[in-house]
GROMACS .gro file of N, CA and C in nm:
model
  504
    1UNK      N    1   2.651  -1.610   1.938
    1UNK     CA    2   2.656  -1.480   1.875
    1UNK      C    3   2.798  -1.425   1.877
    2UNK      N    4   2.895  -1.532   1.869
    2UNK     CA    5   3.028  -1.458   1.853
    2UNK      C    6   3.071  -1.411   1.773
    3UNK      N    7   3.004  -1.399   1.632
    3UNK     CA    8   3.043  -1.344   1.450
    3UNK      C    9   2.995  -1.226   1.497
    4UNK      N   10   3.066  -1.112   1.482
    4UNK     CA   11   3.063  -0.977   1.418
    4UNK      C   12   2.983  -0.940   1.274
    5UNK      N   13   2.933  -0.821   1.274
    5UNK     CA   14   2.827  -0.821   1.156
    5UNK      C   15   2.855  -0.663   1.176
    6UNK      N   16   2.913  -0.568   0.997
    6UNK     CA   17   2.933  -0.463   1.023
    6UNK      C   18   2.858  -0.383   0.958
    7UNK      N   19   2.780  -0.312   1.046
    7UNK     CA   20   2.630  -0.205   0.974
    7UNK      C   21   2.633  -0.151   0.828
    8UNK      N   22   2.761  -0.134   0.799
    8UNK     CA   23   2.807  -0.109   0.680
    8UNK      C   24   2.727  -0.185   0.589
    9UNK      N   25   2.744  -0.335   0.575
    9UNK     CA   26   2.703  -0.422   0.515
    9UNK      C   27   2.593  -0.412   0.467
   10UNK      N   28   2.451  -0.374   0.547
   10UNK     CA   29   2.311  -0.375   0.578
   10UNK      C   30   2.231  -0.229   0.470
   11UNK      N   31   2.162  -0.283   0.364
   11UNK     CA   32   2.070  -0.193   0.331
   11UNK      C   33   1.956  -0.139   0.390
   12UNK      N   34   1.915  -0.226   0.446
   12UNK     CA   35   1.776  -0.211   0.575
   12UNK      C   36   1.770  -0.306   0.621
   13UNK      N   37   1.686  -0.245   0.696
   13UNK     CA   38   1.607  -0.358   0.830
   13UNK      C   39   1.457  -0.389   0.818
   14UNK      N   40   1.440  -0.502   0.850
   14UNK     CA   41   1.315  -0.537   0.835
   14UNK      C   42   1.227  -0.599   0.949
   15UNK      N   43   1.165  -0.566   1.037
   15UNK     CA   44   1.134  -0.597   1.126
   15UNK      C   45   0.991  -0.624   1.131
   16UNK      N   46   0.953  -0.768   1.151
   16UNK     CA   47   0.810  -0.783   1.210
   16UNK      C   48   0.759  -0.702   1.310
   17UNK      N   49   0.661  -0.727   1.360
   17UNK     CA   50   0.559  -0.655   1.461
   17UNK      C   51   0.521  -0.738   1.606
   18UNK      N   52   0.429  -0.845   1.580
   18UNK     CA   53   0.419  -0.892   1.691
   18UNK      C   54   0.532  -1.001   1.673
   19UNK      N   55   0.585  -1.019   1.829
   19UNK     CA   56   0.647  -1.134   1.868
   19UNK      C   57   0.740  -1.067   1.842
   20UNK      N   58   0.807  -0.933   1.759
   20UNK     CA   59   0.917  -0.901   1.774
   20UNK      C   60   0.926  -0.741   1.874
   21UNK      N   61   0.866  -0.668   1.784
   21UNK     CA   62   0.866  -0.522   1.868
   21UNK      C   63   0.729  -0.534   1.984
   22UNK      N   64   0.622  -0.650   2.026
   22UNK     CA   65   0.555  -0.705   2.080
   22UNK      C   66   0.588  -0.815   2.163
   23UNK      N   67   0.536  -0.818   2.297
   23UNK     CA   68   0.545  -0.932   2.316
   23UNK      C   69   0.509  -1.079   2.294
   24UNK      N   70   0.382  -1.080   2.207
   24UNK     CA   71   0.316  -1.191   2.138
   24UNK      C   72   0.176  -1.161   2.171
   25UNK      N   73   0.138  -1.092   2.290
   25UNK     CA   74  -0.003  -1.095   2.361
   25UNK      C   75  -0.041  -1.005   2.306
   26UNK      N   76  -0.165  -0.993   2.269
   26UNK     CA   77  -0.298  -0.903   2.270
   26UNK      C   78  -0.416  -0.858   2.399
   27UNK      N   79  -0.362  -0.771   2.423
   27UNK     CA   80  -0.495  -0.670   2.506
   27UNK      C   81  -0.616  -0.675   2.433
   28UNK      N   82  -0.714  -0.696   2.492
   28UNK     CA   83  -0.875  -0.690   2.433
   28UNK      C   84  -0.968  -0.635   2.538
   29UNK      N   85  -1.012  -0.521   2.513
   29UNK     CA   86  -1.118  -0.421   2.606
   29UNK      C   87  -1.273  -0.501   2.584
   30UNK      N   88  -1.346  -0.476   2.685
   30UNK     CA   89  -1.513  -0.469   2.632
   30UNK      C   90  -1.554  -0.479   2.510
   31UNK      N   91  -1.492  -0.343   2.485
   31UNK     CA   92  -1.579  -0.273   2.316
   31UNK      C   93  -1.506  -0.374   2.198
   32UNK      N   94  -1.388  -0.441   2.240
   32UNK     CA   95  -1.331  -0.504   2.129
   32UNK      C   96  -1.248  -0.432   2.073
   33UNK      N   97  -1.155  -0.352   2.110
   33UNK     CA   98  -1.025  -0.264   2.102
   33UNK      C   99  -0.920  -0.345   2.131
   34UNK      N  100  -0.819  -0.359   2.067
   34UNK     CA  101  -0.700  -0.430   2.092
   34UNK      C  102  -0.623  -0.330   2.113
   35UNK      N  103  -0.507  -0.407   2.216
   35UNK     CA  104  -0.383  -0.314   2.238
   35UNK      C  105  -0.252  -0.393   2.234
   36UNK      N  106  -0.147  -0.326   2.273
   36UNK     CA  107  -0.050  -0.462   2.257
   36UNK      C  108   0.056  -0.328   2.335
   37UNK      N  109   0.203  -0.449   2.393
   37UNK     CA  110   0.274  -0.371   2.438
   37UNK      C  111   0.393  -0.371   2.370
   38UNK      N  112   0.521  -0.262   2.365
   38UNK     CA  113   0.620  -0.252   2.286
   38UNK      C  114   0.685  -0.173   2.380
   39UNK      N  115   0.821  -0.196   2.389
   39UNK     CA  116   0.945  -0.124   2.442
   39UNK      C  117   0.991  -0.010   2.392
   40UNK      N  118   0.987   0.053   2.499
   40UNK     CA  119   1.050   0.217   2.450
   40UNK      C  120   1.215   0.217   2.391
   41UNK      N  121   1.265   0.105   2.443
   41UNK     CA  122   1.446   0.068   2.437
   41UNK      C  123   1.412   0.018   2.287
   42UNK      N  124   1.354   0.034   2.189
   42UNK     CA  125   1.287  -0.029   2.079
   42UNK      C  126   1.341   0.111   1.994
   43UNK      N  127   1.223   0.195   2.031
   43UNK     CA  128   1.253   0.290   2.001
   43UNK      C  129   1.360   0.413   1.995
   44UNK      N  130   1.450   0.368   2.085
   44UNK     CA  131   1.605   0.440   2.145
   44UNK      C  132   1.686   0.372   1.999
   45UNK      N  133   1.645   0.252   2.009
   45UNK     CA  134   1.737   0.172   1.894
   45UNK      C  135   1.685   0.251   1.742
   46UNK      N  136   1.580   0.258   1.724
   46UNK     CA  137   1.529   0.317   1.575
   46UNK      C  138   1.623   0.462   1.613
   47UNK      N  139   1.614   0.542   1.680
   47UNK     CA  140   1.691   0.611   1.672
   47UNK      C  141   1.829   0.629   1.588
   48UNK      N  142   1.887   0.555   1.658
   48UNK     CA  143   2.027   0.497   1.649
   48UNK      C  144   2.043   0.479   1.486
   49UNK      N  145   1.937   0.402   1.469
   49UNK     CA  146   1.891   0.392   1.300
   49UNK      C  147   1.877   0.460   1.202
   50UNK      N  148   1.812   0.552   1.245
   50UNK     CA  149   1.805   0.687   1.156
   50UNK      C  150   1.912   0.790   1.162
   51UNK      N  151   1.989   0.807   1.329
   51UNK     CA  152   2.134   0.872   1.319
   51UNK      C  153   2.252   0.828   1.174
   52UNK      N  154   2.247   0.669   1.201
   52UNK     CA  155   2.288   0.602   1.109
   52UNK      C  156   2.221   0.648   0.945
   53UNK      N  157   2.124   0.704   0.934
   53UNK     CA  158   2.054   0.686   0.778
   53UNK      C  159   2.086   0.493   0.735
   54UNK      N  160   2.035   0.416   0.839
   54UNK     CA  161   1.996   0.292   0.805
   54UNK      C  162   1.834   0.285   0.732
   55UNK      N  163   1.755   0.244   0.653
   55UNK     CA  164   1.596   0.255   0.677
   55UNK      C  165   1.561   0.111   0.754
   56UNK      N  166   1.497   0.136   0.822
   56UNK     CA  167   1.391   0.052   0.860
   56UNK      C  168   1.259   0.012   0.868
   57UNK      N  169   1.180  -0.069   0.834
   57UNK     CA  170   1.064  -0.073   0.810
   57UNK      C  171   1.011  -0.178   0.897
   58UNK      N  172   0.858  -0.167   0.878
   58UNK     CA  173   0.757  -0.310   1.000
   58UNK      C  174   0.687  -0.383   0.886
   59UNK      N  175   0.729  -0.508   0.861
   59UNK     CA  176   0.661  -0.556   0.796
   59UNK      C  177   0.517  -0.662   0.882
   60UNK      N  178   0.423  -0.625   0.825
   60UNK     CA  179   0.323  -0.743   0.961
   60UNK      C  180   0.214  -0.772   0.863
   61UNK      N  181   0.134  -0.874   0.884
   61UNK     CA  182   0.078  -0.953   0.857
   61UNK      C  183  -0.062  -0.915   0.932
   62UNK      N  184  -0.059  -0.803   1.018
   62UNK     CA  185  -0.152  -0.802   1.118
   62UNK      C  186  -0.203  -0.669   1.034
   63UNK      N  187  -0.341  -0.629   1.059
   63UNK     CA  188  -0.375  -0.525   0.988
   63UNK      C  189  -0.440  -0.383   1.070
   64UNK      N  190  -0.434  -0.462   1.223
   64UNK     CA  191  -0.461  -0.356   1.315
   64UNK      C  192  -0.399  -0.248   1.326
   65UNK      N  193  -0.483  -0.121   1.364
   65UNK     CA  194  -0.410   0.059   1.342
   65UNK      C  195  -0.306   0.050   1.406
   66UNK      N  196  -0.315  -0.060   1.503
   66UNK     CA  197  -0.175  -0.014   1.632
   66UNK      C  198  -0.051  -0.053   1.549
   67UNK      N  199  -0.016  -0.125   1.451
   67UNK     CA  200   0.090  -0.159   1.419
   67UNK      C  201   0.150  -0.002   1.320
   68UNK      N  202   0.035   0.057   1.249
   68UNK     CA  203   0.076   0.157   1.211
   68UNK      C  204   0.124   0.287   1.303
   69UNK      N  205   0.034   0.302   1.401
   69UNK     CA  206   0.061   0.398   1.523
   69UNK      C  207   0.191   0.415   1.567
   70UNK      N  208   0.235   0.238   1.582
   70UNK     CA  209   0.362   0.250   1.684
   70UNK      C  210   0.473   0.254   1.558
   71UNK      N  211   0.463   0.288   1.402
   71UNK     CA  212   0.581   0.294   1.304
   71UNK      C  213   0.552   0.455   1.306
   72UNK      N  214   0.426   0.490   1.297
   72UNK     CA  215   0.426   0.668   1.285
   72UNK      C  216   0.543   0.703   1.420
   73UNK      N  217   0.518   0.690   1.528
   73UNK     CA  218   0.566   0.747   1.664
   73UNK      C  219   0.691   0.721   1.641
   74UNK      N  220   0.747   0.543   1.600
   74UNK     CA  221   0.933   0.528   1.512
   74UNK      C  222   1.012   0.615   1.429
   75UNK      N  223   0.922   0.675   1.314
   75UNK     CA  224   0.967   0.700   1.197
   75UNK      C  225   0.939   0.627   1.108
   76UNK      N  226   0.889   0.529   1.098
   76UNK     CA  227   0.976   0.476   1.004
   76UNK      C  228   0.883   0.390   0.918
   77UNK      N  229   0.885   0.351   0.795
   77UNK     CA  230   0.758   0.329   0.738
   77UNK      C  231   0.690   0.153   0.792
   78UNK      N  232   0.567   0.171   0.725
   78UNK     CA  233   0.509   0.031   0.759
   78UNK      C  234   0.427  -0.027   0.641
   79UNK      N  235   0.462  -0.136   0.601
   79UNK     CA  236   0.375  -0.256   0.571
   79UNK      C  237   0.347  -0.415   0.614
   80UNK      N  238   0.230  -0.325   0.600
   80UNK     CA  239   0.122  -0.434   0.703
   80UNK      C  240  -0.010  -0.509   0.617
   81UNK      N  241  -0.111  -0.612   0.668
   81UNK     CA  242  -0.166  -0.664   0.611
   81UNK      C  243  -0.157  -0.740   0.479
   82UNK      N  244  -0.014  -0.776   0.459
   82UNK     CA  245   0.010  -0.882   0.375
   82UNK      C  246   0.038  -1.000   0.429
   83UNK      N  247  -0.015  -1.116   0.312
   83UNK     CA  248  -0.067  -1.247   0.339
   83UNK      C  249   0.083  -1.318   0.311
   84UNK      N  250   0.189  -1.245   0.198
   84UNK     CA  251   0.316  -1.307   0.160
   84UNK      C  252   0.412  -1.213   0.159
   85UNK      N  253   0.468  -1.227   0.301
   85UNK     CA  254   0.608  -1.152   0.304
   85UNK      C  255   0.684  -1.169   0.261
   86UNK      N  256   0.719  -1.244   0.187
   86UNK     CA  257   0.841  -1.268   0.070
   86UNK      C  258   0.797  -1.158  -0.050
   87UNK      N  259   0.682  -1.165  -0.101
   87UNK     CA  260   0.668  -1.083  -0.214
   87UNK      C  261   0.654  -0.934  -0.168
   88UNK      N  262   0.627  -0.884  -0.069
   88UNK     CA  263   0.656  -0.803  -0.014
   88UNK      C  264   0.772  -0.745   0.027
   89UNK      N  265   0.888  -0.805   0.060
   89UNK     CA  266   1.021  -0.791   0.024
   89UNK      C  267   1.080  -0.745  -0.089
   90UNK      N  268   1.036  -0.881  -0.145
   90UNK     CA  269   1.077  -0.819  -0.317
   90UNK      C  270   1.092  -0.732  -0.403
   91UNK      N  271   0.938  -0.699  -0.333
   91UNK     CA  272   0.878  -0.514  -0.392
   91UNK      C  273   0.960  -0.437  -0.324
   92UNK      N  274   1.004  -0.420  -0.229
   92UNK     CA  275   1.046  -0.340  -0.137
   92UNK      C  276   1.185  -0.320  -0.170
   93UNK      N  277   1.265  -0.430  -0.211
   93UNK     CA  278   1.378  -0.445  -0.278
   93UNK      C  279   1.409  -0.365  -0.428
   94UNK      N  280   1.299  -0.455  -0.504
   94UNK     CA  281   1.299  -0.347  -0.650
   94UNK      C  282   1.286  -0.230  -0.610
   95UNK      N  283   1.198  -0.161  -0.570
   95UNK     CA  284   1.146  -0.052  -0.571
   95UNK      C  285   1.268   0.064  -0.522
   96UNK      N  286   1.353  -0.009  -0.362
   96UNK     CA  287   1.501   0.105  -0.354
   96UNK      C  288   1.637   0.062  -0.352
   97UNK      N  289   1.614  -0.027  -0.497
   97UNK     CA  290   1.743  -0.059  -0.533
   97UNK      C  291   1.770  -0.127  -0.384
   98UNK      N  292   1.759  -0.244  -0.306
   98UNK     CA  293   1.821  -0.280  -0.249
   98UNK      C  294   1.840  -0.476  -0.269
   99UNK      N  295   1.975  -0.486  -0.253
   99UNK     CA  296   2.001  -0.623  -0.279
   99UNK      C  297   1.972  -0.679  -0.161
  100UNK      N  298   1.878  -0.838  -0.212
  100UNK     CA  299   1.800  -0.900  -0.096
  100UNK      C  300   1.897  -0.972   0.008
  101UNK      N  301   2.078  -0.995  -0.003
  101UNK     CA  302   2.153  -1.008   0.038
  101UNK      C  303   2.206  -0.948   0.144
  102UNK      N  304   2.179  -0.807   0.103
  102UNK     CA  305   2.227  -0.706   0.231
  102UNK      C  306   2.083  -0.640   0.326
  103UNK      N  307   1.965  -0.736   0.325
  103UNK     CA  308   1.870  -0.730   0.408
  103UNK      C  309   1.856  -0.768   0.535
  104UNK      N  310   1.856  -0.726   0.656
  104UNK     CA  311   1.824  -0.784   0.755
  104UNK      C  312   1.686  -0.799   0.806
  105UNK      N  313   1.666  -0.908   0.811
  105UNK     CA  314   1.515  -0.930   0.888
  105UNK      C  315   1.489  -0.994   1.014
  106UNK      N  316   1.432  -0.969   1.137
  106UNK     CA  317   1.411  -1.002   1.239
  106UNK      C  318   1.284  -1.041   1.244
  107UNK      N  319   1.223  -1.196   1.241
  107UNK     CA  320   1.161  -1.241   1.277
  107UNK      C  321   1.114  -1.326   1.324
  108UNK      N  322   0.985  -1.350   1.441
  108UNK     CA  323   0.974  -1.473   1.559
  108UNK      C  324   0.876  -1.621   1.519
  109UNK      N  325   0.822  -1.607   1.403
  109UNK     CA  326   0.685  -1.717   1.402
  109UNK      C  327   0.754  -1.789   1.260
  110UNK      N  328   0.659  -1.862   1.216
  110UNK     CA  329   0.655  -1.914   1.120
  110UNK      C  330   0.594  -1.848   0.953
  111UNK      N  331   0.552  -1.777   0.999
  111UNK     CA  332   0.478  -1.663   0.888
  111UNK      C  333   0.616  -1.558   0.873
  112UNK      N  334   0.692  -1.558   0.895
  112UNK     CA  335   0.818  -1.526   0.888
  112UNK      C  336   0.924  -1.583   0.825
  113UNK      N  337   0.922  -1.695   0.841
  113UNK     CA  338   1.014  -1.861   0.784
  113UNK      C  339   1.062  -1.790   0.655
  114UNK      N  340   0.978  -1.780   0.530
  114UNK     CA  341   1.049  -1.780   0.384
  114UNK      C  342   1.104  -1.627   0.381
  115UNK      N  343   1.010  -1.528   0.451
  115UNK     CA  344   1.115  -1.374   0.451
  115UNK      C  345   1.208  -1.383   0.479
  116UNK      N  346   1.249  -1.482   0.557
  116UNK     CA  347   1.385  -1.480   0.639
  116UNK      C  348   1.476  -1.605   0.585
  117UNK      N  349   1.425  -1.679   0.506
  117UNK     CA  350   1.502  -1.749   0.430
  117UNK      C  351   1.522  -1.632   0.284
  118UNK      N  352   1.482  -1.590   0.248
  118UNK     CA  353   1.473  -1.464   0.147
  118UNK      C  354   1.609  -1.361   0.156
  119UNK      N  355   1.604  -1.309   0.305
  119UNK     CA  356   1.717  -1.235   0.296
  119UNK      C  357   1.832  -1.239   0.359
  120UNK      N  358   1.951  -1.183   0.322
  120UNK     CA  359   2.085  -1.222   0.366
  120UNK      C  360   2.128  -1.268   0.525
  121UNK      N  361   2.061  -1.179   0.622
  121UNK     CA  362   2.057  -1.175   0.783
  121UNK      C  363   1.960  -1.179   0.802
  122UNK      N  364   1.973  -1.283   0.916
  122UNK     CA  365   1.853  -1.293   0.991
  122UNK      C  366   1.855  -1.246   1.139
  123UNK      N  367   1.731  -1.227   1.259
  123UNK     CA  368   1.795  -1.284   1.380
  123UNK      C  369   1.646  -1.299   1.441
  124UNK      N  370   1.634  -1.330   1.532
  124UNK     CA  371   1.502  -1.391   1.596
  124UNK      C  372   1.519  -1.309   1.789
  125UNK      N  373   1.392  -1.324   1.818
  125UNK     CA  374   1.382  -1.302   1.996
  125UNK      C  375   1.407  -1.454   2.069
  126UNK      N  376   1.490  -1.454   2.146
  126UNK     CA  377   1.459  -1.575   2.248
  126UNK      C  378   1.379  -1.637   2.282
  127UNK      N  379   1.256  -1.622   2.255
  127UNK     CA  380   1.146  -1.676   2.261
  127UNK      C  381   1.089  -1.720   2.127
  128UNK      N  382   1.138  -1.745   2.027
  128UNK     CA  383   1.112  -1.783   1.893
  128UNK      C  384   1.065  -1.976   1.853
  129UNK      N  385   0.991  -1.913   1.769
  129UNK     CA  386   0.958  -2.071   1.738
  129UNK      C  387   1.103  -2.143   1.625
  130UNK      N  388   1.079  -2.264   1.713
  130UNK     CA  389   1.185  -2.417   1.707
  130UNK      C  390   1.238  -2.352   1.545
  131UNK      N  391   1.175  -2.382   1.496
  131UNK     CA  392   1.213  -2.362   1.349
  131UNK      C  393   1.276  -2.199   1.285
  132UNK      N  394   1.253  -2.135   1.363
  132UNK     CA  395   1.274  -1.959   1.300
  132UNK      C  396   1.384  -1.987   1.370
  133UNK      N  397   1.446  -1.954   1.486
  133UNK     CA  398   1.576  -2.047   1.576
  133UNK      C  399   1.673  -2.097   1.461
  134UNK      N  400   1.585  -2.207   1.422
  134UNK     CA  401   1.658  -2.278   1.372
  134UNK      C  402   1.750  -2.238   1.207
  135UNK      N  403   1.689  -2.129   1.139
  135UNK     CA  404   1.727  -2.100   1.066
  135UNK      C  405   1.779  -1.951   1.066
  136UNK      N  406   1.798  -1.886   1.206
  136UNK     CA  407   1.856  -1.742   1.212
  136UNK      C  408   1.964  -1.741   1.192
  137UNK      N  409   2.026  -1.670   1.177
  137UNK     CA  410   2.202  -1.657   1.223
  137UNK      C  411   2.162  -1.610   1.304
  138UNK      N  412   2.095  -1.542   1.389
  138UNK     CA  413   2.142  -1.492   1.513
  138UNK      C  414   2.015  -1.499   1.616
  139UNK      N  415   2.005  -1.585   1.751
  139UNK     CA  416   1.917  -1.579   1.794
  139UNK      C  417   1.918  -1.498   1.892
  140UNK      N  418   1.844  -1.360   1.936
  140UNK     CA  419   1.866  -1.241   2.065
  140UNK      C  420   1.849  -1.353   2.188
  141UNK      N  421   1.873  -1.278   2.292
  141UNK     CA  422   1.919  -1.274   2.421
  141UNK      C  423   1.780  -1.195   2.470
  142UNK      N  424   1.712  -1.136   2.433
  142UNK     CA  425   1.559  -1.085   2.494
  142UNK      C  426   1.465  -1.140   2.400
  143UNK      N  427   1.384  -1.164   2.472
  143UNK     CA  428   1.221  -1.206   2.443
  143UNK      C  429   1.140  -1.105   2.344
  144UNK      N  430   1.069  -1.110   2.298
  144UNK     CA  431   0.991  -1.072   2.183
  144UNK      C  432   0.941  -0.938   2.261
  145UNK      N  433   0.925  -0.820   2.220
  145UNK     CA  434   0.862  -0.720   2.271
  145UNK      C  435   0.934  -0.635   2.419
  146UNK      N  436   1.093  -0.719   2.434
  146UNK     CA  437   1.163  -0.690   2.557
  146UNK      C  438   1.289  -0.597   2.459
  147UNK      N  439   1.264  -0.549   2.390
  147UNK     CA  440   1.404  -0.466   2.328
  147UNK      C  441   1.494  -0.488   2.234
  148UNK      N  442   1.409  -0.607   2.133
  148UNK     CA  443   1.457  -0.698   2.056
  148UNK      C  444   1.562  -0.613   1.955
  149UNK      N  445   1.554  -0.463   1.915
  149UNK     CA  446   1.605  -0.397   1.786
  149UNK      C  447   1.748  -0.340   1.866
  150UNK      N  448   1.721  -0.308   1.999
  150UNK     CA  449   1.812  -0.230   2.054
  150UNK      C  450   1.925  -0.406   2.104
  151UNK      N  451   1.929  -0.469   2.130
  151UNK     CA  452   2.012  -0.561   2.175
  151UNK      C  453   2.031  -0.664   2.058
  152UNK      N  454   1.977  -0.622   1.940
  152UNK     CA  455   2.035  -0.682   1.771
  152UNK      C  456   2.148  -0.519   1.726
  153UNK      N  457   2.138  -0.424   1.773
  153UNK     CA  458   2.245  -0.352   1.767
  153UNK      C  459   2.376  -0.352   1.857
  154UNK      N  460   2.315  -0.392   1.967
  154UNK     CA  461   2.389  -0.347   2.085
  154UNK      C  462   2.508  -0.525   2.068
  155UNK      N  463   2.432  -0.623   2.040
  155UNK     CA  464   2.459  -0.781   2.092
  155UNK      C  465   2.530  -0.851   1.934
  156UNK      N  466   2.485  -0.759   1.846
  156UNK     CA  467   2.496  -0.821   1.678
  156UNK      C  468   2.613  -0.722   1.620
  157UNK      N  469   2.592  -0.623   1.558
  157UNK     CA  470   2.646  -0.491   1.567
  157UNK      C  471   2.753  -0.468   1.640
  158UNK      N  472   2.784  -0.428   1.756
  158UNK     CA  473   2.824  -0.419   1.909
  158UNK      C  474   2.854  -0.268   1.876
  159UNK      N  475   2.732  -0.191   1.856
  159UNK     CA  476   2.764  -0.077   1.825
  159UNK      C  477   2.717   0.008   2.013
  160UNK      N  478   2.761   0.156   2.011
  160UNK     CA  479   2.775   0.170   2.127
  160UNK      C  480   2.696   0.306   2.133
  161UNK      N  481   2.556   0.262   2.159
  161UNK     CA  482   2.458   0.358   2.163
  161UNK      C  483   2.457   0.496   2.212
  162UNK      N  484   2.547   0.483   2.315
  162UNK     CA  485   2.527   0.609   2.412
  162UNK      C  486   2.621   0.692   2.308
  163UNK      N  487   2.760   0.647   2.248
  163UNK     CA  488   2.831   0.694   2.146
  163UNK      C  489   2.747   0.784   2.036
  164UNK      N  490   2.659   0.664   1.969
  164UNK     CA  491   2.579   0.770   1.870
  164UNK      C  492   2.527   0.841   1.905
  165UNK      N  493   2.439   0.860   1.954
  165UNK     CA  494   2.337   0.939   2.059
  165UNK      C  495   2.352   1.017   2.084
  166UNK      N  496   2.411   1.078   2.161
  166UNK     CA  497   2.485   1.155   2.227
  166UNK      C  498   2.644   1.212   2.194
  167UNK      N  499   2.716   1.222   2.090
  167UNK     CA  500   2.794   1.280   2.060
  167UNK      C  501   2.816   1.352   1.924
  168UNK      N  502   2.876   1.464   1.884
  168UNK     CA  503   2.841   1.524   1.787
  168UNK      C  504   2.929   1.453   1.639
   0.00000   0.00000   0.00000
């Protein structure tokens, strides 16, 4: 991860759900309620995002409420329950004028593979499958659901959080 990458560049962000802002696991109650866990340092980073007027979005494949829950509590919008994230991109592209070049997408599985061959940046969690790895430019330094958005700013970026944050 020694290439520099300057936010400037970036129309949005595109971020999967599980395996990225997740750790990969599913919670399952009695009644058949799923839960899942996500990092608050996740959310420090969306911050940072919106200080910026970057957009960011969750793209997932998963159609459970929680993936919407945890983009309401972000900001930041969500689509979910699509079968082809590439064409989902696309739309997302036409629709605000953004070139699929200056897209970043962060994602960990294989249902990820062509979104992320699709747009300009990539980067993956440390824990990523052989092949998503294999085609990131940038593979994180934390595990899937360990702070993946905040240490693709902090590690990619090398932008200096406490800076934005906190100063006028």
């Amino acid at each position: 991860m020694s290439m520099k990458l300057s936010i400037d560049k970036i129309d949005a962000f595109i971020f999967d759900f599980d395996g990225v802002m997740t750790n990969n696991l599913v919670y399952l109650d009695q009644e058949g309620r799923e839960s899942v866990r996500c990092s608050r340092a996740d959310g420090l980073a969306i911050d940072v995002l919106h200080k910026l007027n970057k957009p960011a979005f969750i793209l997932s494949t998963e159609k459970n409420l929680v993936v919407a829950m945890r983009a309401k509590k972000l900001g930041i919008s969500v689509i979910q329950g699509v079968a082809e994230k590439s064409k989902s991109i696309k739309d997302l592209a036409n629709k605000n004028n953004y070139n699929l070049n200056n897209i970043f997408y962060v994602g960990n599985d294989l249902n990820d593979y062509y979104a992320m061959k699709l747009c300009g940046f990539s980067a993956c969690p440390a824990d990523s499958h052989f092949k998503i790895k294999r085609i990131s430019n940038f593979t994180l330094k934390v595990k899937g659901g360990n702070g993946v958005v905040k240490d693709l700013l902090e590690e990619v970026f090398r932008l200096n959080l406490l800076k934005i944050l906190y100063s006028d």
